[in-house]
mmCIF file of C-alpha atoms in Angstrom:
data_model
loop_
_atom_site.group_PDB
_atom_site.id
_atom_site.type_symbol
_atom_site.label_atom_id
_atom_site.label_comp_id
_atom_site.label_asym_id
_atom_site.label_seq_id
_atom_site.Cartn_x
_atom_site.Cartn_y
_atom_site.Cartn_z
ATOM 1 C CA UNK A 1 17.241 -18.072 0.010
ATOM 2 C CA UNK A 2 15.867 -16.640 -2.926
ATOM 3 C CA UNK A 3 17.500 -18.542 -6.335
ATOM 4 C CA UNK A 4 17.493 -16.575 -9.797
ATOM 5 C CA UNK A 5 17.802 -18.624 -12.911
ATOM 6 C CA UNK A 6 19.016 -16.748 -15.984
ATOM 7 C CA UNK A 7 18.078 -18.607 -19.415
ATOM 8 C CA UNK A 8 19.678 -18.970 -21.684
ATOM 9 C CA UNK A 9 23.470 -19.146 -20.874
ATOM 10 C CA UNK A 10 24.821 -18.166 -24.619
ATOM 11 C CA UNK A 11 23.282 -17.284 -27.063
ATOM 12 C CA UNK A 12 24.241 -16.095 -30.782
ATOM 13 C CA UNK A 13 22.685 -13.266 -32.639
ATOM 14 C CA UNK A 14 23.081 -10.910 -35.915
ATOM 15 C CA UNK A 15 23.398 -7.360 -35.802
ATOM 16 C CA UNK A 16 20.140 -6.242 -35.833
ATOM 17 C CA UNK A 17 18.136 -8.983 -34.400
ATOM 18 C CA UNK A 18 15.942 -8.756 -31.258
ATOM 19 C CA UNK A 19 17.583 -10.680 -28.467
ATOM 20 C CA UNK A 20 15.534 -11.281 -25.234
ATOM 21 C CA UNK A 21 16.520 -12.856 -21.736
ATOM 22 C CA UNK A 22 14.984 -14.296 -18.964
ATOM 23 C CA UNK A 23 15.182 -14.005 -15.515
ATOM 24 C CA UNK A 24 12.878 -16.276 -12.714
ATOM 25 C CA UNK A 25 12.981 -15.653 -9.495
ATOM 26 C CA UNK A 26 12.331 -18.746 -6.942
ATOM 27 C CA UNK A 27 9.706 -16.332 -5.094
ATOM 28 C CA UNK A 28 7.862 -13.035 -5.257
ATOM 29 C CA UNK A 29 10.533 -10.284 -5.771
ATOM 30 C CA UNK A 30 8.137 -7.553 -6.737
ATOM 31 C CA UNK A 31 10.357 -5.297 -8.798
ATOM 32 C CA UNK A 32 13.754 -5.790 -7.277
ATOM 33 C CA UNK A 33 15.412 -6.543 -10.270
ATOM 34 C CA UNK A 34 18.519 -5.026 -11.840
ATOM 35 C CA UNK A 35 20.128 -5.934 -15.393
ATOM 36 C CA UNK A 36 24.063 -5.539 -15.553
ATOM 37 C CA UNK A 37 26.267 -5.681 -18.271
ATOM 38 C CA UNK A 38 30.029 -6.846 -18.162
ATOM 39 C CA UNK A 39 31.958 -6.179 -21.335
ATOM 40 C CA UNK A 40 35.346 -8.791 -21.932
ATOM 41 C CA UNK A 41 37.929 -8.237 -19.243
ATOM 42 C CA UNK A 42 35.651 -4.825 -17.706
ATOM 43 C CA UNK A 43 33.713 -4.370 -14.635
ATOM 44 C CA UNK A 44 30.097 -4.830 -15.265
ATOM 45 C CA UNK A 45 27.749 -1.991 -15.743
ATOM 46 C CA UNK A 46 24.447 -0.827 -14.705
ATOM 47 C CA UNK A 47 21.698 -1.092 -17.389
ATOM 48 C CA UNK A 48 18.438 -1.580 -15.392
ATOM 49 C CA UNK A 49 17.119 -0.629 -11.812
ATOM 50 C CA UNK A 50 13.669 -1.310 -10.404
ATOM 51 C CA UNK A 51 12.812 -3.750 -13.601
ATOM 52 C CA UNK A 52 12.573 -1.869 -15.994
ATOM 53 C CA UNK A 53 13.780 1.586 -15.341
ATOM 54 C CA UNK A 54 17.051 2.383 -17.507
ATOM 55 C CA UNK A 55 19.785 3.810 -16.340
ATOM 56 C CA UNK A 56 20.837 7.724 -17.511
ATOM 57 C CA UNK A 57 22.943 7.519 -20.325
ATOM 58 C CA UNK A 58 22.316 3.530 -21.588
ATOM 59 C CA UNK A 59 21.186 3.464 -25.335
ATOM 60 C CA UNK A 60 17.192 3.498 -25.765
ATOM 61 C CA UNK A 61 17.862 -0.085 -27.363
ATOM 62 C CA UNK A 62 17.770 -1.816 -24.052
ATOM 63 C CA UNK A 63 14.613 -2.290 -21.883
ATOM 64 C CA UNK A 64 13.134 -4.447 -19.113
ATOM 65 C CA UNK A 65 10.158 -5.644 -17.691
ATOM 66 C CA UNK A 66 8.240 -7.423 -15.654
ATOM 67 C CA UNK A 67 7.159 -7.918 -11.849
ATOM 68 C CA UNK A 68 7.180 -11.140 -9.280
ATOM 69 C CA UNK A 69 8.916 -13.434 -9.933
ATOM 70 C CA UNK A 70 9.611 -13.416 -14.047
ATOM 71 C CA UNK A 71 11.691 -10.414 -15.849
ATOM 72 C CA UNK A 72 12.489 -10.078 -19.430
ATOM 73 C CA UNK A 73 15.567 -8.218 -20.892
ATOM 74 C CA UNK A 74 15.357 -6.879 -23.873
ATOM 75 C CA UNK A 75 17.938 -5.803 -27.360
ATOM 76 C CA UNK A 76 15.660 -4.696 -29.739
ATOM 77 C CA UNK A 77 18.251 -3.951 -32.137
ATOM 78 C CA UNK A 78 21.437 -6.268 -31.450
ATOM 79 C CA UNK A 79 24.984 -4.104 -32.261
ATOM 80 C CA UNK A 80 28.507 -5.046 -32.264
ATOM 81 C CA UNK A 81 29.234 -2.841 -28.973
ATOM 82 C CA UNK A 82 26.463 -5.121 -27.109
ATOM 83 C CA UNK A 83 28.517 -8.407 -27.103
ATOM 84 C CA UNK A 84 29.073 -9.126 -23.283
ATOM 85 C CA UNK A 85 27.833 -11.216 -20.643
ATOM 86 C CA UNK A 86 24.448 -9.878 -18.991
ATOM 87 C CA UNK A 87 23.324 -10.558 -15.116
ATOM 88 C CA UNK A 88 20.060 -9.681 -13.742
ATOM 89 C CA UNK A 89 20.264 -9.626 -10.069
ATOM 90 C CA UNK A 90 17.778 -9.334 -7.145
ATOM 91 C CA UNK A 91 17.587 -7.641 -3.734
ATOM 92 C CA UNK A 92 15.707 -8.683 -0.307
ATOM 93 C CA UNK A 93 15.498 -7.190 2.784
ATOM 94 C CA UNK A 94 18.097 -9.544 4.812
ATOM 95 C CA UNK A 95 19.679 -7.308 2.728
ATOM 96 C CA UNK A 96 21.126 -9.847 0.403
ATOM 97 C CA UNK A 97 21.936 -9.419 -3.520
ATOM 98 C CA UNK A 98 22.010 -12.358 -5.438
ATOM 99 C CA UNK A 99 22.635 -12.590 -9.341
ATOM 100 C CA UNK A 100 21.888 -14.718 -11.663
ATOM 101 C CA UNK A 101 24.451 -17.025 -13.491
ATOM 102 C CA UNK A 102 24.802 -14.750 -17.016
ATOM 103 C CA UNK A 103 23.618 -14.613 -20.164
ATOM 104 C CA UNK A 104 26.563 -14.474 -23.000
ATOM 105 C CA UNK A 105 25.487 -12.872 -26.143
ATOM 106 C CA UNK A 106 27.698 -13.018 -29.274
ATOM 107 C CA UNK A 107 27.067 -12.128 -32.869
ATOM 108 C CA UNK A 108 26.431 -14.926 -35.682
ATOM 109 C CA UNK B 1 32.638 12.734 -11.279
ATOM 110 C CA UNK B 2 31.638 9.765 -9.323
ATOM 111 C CA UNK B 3 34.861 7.421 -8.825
ATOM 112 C CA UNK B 4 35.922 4.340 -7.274
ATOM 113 C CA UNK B 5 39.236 3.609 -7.227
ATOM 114 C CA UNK B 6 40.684 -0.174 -6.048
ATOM 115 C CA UNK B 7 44.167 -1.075 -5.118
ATOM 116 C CA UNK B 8 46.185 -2.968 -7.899
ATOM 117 C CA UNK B 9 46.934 -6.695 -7.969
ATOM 118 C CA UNK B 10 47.981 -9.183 -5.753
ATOM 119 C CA UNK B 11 49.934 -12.127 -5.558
ATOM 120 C CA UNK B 12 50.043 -14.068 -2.351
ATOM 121 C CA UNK B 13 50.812 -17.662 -0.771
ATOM 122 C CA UNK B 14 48.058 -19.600 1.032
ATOM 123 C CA UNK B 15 47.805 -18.688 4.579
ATOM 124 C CA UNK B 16 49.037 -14.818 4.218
ATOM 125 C CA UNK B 17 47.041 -12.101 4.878
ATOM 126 C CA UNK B 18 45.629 -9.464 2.645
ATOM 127 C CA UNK B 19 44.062 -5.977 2.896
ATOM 128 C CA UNK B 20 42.734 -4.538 -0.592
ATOM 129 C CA UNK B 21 41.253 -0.763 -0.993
ATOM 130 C CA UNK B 22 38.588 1.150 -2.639
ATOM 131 C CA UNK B 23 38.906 4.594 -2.544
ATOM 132 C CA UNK B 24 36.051 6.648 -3.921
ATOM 133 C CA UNK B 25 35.532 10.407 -4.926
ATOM 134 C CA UNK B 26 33.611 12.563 -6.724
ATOM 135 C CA UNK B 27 30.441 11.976 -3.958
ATOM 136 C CA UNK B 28 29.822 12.415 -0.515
ATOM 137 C CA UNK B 29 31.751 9.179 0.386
ATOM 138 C CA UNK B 30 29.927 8.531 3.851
ATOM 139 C CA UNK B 31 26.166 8.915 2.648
ATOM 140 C CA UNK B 32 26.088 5.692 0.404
ATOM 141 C CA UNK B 33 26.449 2.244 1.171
ATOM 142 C CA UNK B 34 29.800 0.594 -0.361
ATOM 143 C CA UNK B 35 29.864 -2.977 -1.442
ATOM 144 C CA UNK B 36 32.495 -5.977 -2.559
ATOM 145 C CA UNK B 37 31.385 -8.649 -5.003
ATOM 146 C CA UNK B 38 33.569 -11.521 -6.129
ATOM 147 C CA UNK B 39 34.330 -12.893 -9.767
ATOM 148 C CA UNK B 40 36.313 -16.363 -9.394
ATOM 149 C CA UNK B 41 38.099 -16.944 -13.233
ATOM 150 C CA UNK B 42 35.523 -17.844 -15.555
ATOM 151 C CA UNK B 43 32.291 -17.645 -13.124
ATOM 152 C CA UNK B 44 29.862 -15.306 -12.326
ATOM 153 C CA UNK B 45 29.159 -12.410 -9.641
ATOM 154 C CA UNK B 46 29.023 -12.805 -5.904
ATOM 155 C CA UNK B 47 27.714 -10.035 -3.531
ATOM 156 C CA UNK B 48 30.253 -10.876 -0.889
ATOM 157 C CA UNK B 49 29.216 -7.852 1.890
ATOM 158 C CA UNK B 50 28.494 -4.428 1.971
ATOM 159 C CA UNK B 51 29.608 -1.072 4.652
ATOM 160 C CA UNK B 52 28.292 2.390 5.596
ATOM 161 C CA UNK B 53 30.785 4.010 5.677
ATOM 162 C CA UNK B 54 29.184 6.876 7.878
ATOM 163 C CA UNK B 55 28.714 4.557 10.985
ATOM 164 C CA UNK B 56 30.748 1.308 9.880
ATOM 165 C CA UNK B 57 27.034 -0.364 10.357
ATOM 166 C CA UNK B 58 28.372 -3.657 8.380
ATOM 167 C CA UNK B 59 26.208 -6.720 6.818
ATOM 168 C CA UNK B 60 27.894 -9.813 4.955
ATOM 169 C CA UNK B 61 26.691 -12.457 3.069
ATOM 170 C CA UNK B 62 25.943 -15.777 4.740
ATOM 171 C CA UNK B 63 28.791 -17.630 2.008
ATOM 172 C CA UNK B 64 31.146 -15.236 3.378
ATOM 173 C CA UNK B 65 30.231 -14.346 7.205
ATOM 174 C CA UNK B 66 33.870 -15.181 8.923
ATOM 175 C CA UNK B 67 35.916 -15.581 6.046
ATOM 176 C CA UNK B 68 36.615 -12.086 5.249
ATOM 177 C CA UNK B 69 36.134 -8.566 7.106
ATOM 178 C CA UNK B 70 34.819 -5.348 5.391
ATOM 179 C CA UNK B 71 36.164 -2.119 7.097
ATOM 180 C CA UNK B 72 36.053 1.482 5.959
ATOM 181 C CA UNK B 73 38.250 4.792 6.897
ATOM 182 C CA UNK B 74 35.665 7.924 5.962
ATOM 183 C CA UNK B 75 38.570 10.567 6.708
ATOM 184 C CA UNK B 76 40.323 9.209 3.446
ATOM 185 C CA UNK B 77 36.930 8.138 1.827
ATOM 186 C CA UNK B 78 38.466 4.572 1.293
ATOM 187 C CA UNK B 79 36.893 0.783 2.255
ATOM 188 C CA UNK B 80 38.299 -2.031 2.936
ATOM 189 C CA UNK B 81 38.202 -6.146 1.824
ATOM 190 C CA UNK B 82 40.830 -8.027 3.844
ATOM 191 C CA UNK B 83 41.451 -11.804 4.919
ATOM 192 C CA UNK B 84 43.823 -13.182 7.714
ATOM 193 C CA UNK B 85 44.674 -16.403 5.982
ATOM 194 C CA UNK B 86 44.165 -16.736 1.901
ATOM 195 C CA UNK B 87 43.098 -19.612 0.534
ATOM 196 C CA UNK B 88 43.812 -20.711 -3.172
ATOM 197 C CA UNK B 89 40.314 -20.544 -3.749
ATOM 198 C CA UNK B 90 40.086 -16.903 -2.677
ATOM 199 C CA UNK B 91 41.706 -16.378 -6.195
ATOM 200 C CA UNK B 92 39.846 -13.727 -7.986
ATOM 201 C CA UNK B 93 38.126 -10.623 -9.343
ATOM 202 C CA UNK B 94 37.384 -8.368 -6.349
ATOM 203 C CA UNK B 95 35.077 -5.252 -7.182
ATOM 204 C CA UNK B 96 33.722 -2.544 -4.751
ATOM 205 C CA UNK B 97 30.548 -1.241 -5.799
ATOM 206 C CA UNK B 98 28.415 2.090 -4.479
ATOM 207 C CA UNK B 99 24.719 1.093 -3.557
ATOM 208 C CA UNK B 100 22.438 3.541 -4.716
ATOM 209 C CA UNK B 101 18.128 3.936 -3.886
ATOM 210 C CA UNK B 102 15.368 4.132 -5.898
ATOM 211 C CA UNK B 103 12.687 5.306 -4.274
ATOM 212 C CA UNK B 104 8.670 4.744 -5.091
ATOM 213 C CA UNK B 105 5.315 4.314 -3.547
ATOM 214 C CA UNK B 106 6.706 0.632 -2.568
ATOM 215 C CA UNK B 107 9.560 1.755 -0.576
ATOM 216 C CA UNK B 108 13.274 1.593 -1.685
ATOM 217 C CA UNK B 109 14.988 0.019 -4.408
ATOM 218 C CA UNK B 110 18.504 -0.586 -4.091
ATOM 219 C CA UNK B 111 21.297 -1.115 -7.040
ATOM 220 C CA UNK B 112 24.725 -0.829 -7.664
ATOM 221 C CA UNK B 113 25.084 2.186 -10.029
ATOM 222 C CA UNK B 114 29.120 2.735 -10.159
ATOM 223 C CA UNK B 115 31.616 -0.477 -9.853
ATOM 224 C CA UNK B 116 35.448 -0.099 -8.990
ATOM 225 C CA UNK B 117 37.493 -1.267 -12.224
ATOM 226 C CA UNK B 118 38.539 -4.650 -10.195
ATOM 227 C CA UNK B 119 41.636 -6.274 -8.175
ATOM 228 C CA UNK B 120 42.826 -9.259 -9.143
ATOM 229 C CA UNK B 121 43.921 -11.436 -5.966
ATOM 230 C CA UNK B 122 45.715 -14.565 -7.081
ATOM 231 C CA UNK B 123 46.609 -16.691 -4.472
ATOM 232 C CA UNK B 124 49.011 -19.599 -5.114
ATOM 233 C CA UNK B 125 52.151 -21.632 -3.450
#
């Protein structure tokens, strides 16, 4: 099975500041790696497909990257609408989904 | 616009049986694949299993192969999540998801692009 470890699990931020989190995959994923984002008490949303491809309608602010087995997600301009709890999660054939544990992001 | 409906919440006792619903619209209901991920309180997401609905062609994940069975009825564009005999520890967020493709010179890229807004099972004596 292919593990994903999220780092870090919390983190605190000001409005405005660059926040950035990672995702490592346990083996080669290529690009099968999605970014969700799950307000307080919502379901979570769709921010990133394919690794770095945003979704229609999510605010320029947020961006992804990277390819094998480490990803990057990216605030470059932290907001008070942004505070939730972000999961990247991967995708292999068997098919199987698997996310990672969640990154909380508050503001300082 | 693309919807997806669930069923509202539950309360049950161990060892009853439970059949929740996601109904969705807005979309040709039996071209895309649906899904059902778990939240337990506090924790993170779980891809539990997943359902074409235009065949009932039906994979699960291994955690939850035999412990619950994912079902679909395309004449009312609605799936299924159901179990014959809750557990306590079955107690949580249930959301149905739509899988959606990305395609590129790779092949396929698969995501979940529009989530149900949740049922809460809780299941307790």
């Amino acid at each position: 099975d292919i593990q994903m470890t999220q780092s870090p699990s919390s983190l605190s931020a000001s409005v405005g500041d660059r926040v950035t989190i990672t995702c490592q995959a346990s083996q080669d994923i290529s690009n099968y790696l999605n970014w969700y984002q799950q307000k307080p008490g919502k379901a979570p949303k769709l921010l990133i497909y394919d690794a770095s491809n945003l979704e229609t309608g999510v605010p320029s602010r947020f961006s992804g990257s990277g390819s094998g087995t480490d990803f990057t997600f990216t605030i470059s301009s932290l907001q008070p609408e942004d505070i939730a709890t972000y999961y990247c999660q991967q995708y292999d054939n068997l098919p199987t989904w698997t996310f990672g544990q969640g990154t909380k992001v508050e503001i300082k | 616009e693309v919807q997806l409906v669930q069923s509202g919440a539950e309360v049950k006792k161990p060892g009853e049986s439970l059949k929740i619903s996601c109904k969705g619209s807005g979309y040709s209901f039996t071209s895309y694949w649906i899904g059902w991920v778990r939240q337990m309180p506090g924790k993170g997401l779980e891809w539990m299993g997943i359902i074409y609905p235009g065949d009932s062609d039906t994979r699960y994940s291994p955690s939850f192969q035999g412990q619950v069975t994912i079902s679909a009825d395309k004449s009312i564009s609605t799936a299924y999540l159901q179990w014959s005999s809750l557990k306590a520890s079955d107690t949580a967020m249930y959301y149905c998801v739509r899988r959606r493709n990305y395609y590129d010179s790779s092949g396929y890229k698969p995501y979940f692009d529009y989530w149900g807004q949740g049922t809460l099972v809780t299941v307790s004596s």
